Structures are given as C-alpha cells and as structure tokens.
PDB file of C-alpha atoms and ligand atoms in Angstrom:
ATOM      1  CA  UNK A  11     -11.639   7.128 -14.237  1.00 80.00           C
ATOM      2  CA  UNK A  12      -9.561   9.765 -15.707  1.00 86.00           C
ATOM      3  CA  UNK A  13      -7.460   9.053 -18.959  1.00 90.00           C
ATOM      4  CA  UNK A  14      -4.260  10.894 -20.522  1.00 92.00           C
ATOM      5  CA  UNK A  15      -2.226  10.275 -23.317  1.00 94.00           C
ATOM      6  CA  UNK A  16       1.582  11.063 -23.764  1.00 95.00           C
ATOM      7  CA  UNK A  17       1.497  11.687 -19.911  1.00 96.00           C
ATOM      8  CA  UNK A  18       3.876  13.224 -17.705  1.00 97.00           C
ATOM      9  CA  UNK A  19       4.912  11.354 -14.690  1.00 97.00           C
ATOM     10  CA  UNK A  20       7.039  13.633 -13.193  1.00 97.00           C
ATOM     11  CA  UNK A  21       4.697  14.207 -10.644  1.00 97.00           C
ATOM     12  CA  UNK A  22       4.049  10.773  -9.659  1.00 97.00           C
ATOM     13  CA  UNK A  23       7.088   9.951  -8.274  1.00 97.00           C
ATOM     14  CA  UNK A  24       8.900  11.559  -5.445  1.00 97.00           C
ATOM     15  CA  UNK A  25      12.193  12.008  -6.657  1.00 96.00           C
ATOM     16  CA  UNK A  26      10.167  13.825  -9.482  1.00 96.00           C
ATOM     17  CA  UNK A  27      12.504  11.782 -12.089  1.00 96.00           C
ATOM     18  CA  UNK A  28      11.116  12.302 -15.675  1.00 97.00           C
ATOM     19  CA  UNK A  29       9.281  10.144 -17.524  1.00 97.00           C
ATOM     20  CA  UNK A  30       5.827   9.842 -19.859  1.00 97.00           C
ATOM     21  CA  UNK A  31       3.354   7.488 -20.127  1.00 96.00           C
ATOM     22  CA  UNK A  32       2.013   7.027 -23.795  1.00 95.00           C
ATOM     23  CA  UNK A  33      -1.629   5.946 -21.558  1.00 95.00           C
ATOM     24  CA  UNK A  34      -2.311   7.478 -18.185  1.00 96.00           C
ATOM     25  CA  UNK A  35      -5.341   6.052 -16.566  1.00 97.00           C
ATOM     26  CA  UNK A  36      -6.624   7.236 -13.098  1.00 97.00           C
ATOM     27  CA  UNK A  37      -8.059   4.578 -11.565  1.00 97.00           C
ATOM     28  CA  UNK A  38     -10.889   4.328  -9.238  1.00 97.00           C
ATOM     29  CA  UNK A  39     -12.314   1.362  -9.484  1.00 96.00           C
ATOM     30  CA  UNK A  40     -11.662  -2.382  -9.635  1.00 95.00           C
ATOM     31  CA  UNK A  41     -14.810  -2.747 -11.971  1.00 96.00           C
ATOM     32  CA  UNK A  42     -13.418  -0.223 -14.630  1.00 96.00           C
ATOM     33  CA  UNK A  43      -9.817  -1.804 -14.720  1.00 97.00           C
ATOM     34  CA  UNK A  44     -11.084  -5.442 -15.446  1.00 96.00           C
ATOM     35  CA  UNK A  45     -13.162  -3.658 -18.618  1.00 96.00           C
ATOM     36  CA  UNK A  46      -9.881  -2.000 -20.005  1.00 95.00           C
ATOM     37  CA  UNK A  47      -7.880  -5.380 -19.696  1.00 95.00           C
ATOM     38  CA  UNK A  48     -10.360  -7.097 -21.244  1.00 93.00           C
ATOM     39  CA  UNK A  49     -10.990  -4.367 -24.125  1.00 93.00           C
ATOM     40  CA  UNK A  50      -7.371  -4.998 -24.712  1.00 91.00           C
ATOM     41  CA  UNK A  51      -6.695  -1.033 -23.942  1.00 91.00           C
ATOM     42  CA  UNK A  52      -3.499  -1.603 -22.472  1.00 88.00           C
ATOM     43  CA  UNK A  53       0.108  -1.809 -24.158  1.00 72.00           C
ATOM     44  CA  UNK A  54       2.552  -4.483 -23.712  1.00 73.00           C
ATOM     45  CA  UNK A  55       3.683  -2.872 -20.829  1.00 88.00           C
ATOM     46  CA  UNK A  56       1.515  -1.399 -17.841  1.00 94.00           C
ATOM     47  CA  UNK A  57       2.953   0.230 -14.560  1.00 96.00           C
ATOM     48  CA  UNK A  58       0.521  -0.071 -11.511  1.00 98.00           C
ATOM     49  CA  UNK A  59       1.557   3.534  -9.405  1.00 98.00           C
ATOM     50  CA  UNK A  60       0.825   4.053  -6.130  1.00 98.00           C
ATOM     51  CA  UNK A  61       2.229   7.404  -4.535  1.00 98.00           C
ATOM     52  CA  UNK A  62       5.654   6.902  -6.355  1.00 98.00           C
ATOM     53  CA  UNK A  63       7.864   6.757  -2.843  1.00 98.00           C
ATOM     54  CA  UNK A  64       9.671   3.674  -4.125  1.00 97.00           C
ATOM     55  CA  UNK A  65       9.710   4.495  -7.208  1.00 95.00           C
ATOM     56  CA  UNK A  66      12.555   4.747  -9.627  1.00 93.00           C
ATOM     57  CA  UNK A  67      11.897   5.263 -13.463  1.00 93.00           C
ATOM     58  CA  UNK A  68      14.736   4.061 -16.016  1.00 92.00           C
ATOM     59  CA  UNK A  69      13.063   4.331 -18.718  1.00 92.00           C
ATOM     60  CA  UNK A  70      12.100   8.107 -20.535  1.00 94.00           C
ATOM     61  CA  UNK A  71       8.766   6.341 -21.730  1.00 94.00           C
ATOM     62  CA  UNK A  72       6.558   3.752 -20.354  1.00 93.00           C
ATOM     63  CA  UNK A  73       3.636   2.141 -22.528  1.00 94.00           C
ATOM     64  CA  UNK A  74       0.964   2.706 -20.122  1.00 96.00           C
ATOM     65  CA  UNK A  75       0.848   3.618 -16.145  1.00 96.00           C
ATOM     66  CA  UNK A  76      -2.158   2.986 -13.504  1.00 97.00           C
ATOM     67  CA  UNK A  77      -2.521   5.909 -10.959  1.00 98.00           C
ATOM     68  CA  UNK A  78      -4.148   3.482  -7.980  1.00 98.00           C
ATOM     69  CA  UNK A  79      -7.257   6.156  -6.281  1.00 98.00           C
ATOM     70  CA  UNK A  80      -9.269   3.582  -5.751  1.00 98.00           C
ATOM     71  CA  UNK A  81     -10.934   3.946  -1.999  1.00 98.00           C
ATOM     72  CA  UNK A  82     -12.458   2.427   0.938  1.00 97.00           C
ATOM     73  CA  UNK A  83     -12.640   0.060   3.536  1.00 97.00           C
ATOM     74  CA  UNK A  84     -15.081  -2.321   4.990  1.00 97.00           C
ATOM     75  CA  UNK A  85     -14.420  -4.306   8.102  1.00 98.00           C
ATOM     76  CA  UNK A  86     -15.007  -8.007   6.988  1.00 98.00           C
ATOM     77  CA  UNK A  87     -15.622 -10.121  10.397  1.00 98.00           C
ATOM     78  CA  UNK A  88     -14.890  -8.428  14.185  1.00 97.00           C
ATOM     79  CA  UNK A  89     -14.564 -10.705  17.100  1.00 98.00           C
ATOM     80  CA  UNK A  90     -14.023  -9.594  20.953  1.00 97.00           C
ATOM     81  CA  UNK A  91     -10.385  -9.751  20.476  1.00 97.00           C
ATOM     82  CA  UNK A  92      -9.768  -8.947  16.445  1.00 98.00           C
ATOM     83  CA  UNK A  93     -10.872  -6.851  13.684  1.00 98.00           C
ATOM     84  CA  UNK A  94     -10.311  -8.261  10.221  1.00 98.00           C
ATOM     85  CA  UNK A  95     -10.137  -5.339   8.014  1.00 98.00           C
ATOM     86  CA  UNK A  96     -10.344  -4.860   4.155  1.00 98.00           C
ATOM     87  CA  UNK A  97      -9.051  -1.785   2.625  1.00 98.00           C
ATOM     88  CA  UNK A  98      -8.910  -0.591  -0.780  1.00 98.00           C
ATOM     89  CA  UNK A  99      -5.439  -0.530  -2.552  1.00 98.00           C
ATOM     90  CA  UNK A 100      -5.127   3.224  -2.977  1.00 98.00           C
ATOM     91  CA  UNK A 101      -5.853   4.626   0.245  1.00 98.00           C
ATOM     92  CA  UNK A 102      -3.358   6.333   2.175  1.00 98.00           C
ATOM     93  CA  UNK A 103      -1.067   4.270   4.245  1.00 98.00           C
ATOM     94  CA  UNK A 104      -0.830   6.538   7.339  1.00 97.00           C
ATOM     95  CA  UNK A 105      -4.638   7.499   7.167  1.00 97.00           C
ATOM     96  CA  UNK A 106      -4.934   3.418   8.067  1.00 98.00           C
ATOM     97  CA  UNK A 107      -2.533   3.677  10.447  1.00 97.00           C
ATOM     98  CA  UNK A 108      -4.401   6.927  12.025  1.00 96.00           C
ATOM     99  CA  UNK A 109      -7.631   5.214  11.543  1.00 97.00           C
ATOM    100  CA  UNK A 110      -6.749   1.815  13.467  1.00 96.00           C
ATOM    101  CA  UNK A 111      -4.881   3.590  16.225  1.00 93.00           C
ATOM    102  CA  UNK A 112      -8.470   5.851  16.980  1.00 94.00           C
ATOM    103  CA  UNK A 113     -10.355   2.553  17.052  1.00 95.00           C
ATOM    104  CA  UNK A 114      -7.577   1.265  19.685  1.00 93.00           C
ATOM    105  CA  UNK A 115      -6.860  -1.714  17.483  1.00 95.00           C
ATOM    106  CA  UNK A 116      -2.957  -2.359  17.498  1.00 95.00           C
ATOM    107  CA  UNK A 117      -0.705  -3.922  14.870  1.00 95.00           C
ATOM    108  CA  UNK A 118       0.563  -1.056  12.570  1.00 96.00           C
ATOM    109  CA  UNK A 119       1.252   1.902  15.078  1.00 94.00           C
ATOM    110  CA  UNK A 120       4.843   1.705  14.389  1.00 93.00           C
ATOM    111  CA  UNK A 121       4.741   2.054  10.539  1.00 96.00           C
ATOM    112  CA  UNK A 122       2.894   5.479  11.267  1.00 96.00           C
ATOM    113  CA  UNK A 123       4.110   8.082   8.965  1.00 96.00           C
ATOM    114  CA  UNK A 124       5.495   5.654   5.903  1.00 97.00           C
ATOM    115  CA  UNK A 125       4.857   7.031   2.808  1.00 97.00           C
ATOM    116  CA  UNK A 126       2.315   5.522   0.032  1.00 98.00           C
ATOM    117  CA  UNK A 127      -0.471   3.594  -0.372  1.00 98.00           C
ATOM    118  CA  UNK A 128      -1.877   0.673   1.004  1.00 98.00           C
ATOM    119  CA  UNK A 129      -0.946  -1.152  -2.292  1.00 98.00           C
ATOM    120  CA  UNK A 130       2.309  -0.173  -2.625  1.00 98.00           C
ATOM    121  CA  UNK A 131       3.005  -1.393   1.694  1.00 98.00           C
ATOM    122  CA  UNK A 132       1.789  -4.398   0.451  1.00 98.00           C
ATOM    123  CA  UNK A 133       4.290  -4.787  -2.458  1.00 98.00           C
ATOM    124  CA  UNK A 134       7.209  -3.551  -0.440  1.00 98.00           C
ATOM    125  CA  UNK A 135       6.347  -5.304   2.535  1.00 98.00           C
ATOM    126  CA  UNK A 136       7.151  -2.047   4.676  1.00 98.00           C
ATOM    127  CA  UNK A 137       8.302  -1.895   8.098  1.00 95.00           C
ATOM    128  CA  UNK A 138       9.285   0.072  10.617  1.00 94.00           C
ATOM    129  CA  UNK A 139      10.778  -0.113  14.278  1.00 89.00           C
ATOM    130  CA  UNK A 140      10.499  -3.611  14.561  1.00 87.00           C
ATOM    131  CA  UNK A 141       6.795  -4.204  12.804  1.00 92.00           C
ATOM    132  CA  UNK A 142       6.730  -5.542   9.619  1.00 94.00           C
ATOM    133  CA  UNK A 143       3.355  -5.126   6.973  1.00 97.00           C
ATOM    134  CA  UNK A 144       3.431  -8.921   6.999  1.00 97.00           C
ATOM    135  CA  UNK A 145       2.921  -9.634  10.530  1.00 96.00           C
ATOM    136  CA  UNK A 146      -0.815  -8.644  10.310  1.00 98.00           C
ATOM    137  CA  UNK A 147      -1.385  -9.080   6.886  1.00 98.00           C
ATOM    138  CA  UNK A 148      -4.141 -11.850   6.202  1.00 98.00           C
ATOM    139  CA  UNK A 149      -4.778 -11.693   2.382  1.00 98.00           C
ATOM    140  CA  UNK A 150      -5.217  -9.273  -0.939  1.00 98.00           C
ATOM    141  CA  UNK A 151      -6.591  -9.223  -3.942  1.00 98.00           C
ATOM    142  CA  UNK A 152      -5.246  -8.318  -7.330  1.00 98.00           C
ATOM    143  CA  UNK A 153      -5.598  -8.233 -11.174  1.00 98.00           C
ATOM    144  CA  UNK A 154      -4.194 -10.293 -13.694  1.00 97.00           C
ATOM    145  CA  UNK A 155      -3.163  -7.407 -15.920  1.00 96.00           C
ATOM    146  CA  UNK A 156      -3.558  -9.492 -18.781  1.00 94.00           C
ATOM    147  CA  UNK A 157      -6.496 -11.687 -18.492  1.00 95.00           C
ATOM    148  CA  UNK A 158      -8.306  -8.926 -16.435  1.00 96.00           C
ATOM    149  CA  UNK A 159      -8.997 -12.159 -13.699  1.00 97.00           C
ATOM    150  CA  UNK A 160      -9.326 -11.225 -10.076  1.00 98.00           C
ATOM    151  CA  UNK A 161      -7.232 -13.490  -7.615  1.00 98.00           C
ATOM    152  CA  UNK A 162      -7.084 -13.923  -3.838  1.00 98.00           C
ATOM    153  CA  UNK A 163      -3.564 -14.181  -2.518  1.00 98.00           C
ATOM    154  CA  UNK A 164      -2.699 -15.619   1.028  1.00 98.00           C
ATOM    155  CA  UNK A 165       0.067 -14.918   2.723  1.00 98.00           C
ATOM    156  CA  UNK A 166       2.245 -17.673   1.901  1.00 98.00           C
ATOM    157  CA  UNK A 167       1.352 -16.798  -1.820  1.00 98.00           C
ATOM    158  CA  UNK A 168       3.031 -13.444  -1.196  1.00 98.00           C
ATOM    159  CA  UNK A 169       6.554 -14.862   0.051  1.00 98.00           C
ATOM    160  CA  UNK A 170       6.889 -12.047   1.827  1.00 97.00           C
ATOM    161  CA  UNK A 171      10.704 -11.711   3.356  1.00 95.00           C
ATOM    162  CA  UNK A 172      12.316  -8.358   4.747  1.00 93.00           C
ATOM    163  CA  UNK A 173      10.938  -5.546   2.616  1.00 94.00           C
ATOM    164  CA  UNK A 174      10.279  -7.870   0.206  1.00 96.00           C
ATOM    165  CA  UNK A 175       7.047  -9.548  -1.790  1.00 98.00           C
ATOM    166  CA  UNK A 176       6.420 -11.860  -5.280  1.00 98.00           C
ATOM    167  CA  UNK A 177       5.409  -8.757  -6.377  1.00 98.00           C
ATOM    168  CA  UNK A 178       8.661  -6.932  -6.659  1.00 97.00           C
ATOM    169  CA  UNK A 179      10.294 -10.700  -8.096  1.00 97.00           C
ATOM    170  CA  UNK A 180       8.463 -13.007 -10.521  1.00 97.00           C
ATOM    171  CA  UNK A 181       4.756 -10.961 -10.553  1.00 98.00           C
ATOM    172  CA  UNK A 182       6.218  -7.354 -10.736  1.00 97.00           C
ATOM    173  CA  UNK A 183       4.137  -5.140 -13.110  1.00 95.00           C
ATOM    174  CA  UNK A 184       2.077  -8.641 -13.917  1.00 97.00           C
ATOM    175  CA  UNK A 185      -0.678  -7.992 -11.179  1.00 98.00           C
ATOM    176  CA  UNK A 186      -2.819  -4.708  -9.588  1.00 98.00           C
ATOM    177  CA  UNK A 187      -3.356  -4.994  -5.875  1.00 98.00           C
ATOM    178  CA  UNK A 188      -7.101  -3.551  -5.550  1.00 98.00           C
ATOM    179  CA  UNK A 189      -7.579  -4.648  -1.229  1.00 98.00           C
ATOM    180  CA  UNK A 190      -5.178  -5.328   1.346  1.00 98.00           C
ATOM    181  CA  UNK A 191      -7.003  -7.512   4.284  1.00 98.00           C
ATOM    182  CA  UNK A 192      -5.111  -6.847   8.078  1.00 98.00           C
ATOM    183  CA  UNK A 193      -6.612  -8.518  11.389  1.00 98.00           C
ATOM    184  CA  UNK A 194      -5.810  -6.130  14.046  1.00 97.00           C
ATOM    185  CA  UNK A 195      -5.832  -6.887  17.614  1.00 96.00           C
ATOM    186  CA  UNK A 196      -8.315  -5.036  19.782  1.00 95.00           C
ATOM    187  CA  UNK A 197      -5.362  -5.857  22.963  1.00 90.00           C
ATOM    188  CA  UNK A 198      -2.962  -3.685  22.636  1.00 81.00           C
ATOM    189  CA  UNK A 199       0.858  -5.060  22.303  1.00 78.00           C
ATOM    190  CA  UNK A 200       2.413  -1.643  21.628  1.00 75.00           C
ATOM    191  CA  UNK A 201       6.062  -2.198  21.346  1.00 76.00           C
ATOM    192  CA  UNK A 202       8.293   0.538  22.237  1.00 73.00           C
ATOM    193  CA  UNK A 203      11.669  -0.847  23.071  1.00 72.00           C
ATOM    194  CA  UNK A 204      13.187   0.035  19.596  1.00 68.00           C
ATOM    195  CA  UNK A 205      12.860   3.388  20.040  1.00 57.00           C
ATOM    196  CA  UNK A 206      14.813   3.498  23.458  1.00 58.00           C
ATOM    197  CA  UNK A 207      17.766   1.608  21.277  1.00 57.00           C
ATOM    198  CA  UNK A 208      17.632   5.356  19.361  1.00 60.00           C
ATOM    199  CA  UNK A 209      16.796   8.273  22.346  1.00 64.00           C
ATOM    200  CA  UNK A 210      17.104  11.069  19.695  1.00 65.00           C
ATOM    201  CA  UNK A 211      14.416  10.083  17.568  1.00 63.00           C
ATOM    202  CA  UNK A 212      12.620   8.614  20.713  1.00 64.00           C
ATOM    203  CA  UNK A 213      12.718  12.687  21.174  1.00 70.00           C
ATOM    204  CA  UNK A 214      11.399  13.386  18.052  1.00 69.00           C
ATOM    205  CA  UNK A 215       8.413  11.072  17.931  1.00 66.00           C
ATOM    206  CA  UNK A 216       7.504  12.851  21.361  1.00 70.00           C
ATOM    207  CA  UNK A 217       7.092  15.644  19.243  1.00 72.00           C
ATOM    208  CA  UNK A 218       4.138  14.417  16.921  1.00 69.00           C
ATOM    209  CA  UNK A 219       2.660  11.552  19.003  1.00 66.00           C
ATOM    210  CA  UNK A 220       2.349  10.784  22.840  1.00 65.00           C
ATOM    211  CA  UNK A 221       3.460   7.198  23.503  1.00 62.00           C
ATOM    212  CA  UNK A 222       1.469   5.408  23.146  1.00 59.00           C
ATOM    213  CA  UNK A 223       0.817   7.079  19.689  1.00 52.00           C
ATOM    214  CA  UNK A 224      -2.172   9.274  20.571  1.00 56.00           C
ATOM    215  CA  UNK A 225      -2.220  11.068  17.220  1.00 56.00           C
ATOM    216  CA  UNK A 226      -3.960  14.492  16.932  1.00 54.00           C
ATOM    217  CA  UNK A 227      -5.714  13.642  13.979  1.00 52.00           C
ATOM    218  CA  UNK A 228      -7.685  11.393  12.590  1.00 47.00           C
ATOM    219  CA  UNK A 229      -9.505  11.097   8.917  1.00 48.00           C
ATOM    220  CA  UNK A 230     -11.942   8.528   8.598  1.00 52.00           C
ATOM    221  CA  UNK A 231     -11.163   6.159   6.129  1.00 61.00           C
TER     222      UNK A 231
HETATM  223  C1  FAD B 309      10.671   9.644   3.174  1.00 65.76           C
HETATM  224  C2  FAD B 309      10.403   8.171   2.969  1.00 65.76           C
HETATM  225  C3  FAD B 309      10.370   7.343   4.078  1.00 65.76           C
HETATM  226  C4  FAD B 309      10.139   5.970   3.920  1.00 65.76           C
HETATM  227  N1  FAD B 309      10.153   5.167   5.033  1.00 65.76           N
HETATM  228  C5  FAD B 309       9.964   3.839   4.886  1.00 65.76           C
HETATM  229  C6  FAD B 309      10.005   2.969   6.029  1.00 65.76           C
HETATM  230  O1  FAD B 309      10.201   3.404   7.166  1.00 65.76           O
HETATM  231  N2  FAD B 309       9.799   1.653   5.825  1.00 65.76           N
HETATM  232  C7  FAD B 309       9.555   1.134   4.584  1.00 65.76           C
HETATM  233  O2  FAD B 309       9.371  -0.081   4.483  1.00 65.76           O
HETATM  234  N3  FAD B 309       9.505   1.930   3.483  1.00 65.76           N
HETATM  235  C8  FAD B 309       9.716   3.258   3.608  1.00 65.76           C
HETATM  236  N4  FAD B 309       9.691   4.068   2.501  1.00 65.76           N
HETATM  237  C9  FAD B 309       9.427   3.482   1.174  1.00 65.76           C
HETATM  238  C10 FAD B 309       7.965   3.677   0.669  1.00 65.76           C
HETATM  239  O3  FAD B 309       7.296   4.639   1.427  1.00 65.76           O
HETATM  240  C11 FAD B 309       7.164   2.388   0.730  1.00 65.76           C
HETATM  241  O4  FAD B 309       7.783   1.391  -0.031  1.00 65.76           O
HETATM  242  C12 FAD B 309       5.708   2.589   0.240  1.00 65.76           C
HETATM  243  O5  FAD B 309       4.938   1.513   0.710  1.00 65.76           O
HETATM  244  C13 FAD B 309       5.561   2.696  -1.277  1.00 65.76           C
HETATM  245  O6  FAD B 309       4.183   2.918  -1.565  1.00 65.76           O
HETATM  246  P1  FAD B 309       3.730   3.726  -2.852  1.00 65.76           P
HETATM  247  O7  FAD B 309       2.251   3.727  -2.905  1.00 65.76           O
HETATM  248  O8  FAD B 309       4.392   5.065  -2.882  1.00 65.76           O
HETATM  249  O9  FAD B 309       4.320   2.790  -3.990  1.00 65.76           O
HETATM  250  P2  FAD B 309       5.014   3.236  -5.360  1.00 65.76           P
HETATM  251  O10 FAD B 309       6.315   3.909  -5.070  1.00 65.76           O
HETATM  252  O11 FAD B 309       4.050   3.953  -6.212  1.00 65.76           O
HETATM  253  O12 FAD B 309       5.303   1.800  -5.997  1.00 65.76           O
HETATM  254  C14 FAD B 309       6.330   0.969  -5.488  1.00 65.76           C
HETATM  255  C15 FAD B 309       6.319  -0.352  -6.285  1.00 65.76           C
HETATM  256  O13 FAD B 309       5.108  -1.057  -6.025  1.00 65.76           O
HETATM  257  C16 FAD B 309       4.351  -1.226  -7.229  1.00 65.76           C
HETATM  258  N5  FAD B 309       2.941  -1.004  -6.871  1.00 65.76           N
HETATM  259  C17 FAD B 309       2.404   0.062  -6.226  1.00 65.76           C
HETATM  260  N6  FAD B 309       1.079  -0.100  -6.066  1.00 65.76           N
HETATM  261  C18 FAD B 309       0.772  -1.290  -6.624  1.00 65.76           C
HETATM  262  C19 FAD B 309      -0.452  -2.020  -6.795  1.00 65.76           C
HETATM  263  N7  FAD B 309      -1.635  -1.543  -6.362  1.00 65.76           N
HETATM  264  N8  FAD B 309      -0.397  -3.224  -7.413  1.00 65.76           N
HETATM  265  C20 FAD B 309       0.778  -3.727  -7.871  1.00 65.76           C
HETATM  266  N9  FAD B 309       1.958  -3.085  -7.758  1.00 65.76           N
HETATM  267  C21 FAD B 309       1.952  -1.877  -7.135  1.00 65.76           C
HETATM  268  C22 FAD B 309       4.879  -0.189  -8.215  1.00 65.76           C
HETATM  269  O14 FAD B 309       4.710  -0.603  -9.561  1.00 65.76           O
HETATM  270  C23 FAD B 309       6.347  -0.127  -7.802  1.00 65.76           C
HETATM  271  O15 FAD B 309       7.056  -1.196  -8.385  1.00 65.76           O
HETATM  272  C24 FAD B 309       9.916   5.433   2.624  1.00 65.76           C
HETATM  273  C25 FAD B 309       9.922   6.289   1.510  1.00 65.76           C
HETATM  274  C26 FAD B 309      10.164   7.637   1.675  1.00 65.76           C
HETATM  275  C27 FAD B 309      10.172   8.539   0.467  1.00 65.76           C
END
C-alpha cells in the first residue's frame, strides 16, 4: 500500500480533469483496506478509483481517494461445460478478456478493448456489441467503507439495468468492489451479427483480431 497526502489526481482520470485528494491510498489488498476503515483513517468522504475512464471530478478537492491495484484471479469451481472465475477488482478489464478468449472460454469477447478495471465493469455494467457485463456475471464482493465489513452481492443485489448498477444509485462511493465472479462457457456462442449491422468497423476489428477474436497477445492474469 502506497499513501499520499494533498494528492494530485490529474492523472487518474482520463480526461486528466484536476482535482486533489487530501488522502491518496494505493491499494493492494483487501486485508489492508478493512484495517484503515476500521482505524477510522478515512474522511467523511472516500472515492474508490479504478482507471478513471468514467470518471468525471466536480469537485477541486476530494477527502480521500482509493487507487484499486489490487490483483489476481483464482478459478473457483470448473465443470465440462463452465468455468466459474474470480478475479480481483483491479485487474485490467481487457487482460480478462485476453485471458478467457486464450483459454477458449466465451462470454466477454465482445467487450474486448473497454477501458478500466474489472471493478469499475462491474459498477458500470459495461457492454459492448450486444454483450452486456451482467450476462455472465455470477457475484462480487465489496467493502462497507464505513464499517470495514466484507459482503457478497448476487446478481439481483446489483440491479443491474443498461450500463447501469446500485453502485452508481443508492451505494455509490458507500462500497469497494475487491472480486468480480464470471462463469464462462467452455462452448463457444460467439456472436457476430452486430458487427455486420456496422461493415466499417467490422473492417476495423479485422485489423486487430481475426473473427473469431484470435488476439495476438495474451498476459496471464
Ligand atoms: C475510449 C473509451 C471507450 C469506452 N468504451 C466503452 C464501451 O464500449 N462500453 C462501456 O460500457 N463503457 C465504455 N467506456 C467506459 C469505461 O471504460 C467503463 O465504464 C469502465 O468499466 C470504467 O472502469 P474504470 O476502472 O476506469 O472505472 P473508473 O472510471 O475509475 O470509475 C467509474 C465509477 O466506478 C466507481 N468504481 C470504480 N472502481 C470501483 C470499485 N472497485 N468499487 C466501487 N466503485 C468503483 C468509481 O468511483 C466511479 O464512480 C469507455 C471509456 C472510454 C474512455
């Protein structure tokens, strides 16, 4: 964990709109953030930050801001036709994306490329030609930012809708998402007709990925 005081954010959003944090904390770990709740380190009001790509500050200064690094996965049961996956809040959205699509297990191909954490796709329910985060999502956990109490959230907790979550409503800035849980399919059901409703950028995804998105690359999570 890495803390700063009087912080500037301007790098922590993508718009790089000004604004400083009187508390900066760099977060790796779930363990470390329950201990700073609980030690009452926090000010009245605490910003969880993933990679700032829906992010728009208001306000010059925030009490105190959360940089999400924390890291990992761990695949949590695996059946002949499913993987249930749990992965840490602060990993990189397209690295799971990448990741699933080596292992041949379908359900987020389409959202390839989105910008942000896993936290943050969570929160903003992302989507993308026609897939939606909350058509695989099974479950997360987060922290009550002020009793420092870790809760399990199911899906109908979330009331996810378009682009939408509980977390951007009633629970904004109240709760941390540390894991994201997805089950996968291990059958492919790649879905490609959207992008023949737009042949242009049909074109342009030919460019980076062959269909059905065979990316070069691939970091392990
Ligand atoms: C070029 C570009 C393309 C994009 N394309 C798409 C697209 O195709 N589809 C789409 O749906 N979105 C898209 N987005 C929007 C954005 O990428 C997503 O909303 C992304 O999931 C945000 O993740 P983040 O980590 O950057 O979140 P941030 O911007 O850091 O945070 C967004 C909100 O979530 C909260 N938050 C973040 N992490 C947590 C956490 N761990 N716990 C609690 N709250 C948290 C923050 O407080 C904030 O309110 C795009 C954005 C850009 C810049």
């Amino acid at each position: 964990m890495k803390l700063q005081e009087n912080a500037d954010l301007t790098s922590y959003n993508t718009l790089r709109v000004p604004a400083r944090a009187a508390k900066l904390v760099r977060l790796r770990s779930e363990k470390k953030l329950k201990e700073l709740i609980k030690s009452g380190f926090f000010e009245s009001d605490t910003l969880p930050l993933g990679d700032g790509s829906n992010l728009l500050f208001v306000k010059k200064n925030i009490g105190s801001a959360i940089k999400n690094e924390i890291l990992g996965s761990e695949i949590v049961k695996e059946t002949k036709e499913t993987v249930l996956i749990k992965v840490s809040s602060g990993q990189n959205w397209h690295e799971l994306v990448l990741f699933a699509t080596k292992n041949n297990w379908s359900g987020l191909e389409n959202m390839a490329y989105i910008p942000g954490t896993v936290g943050g796709a969570a929160v903003g329910n992302i989507a993308a030609y026609g897939q939606n985060q909350e058509d695989v999502f099974e479950s997360l956990t987060a922290i009550d930012l002020k009793t420092g109490k870790l809760e399990k959230f199911l899906k109908s907790d979330c009331r996810f809708s378009y682009r939408e979550s509980i977390f951007k409503r009633e629970l904004k800035d109240k709760y941390f998402v540390t894991t994201v849980t997805y089950l996968l399919s291990k059958t492919p059901q790649y879905d490609v007709s959207y992008h023949s409703r737009y042949e242009s950028l049909a074109d342009e995804l030919a460019k980076v990925a062959t269909p059905p998105y065979s990316f070069t690359t691939s970091p392990a999570l």
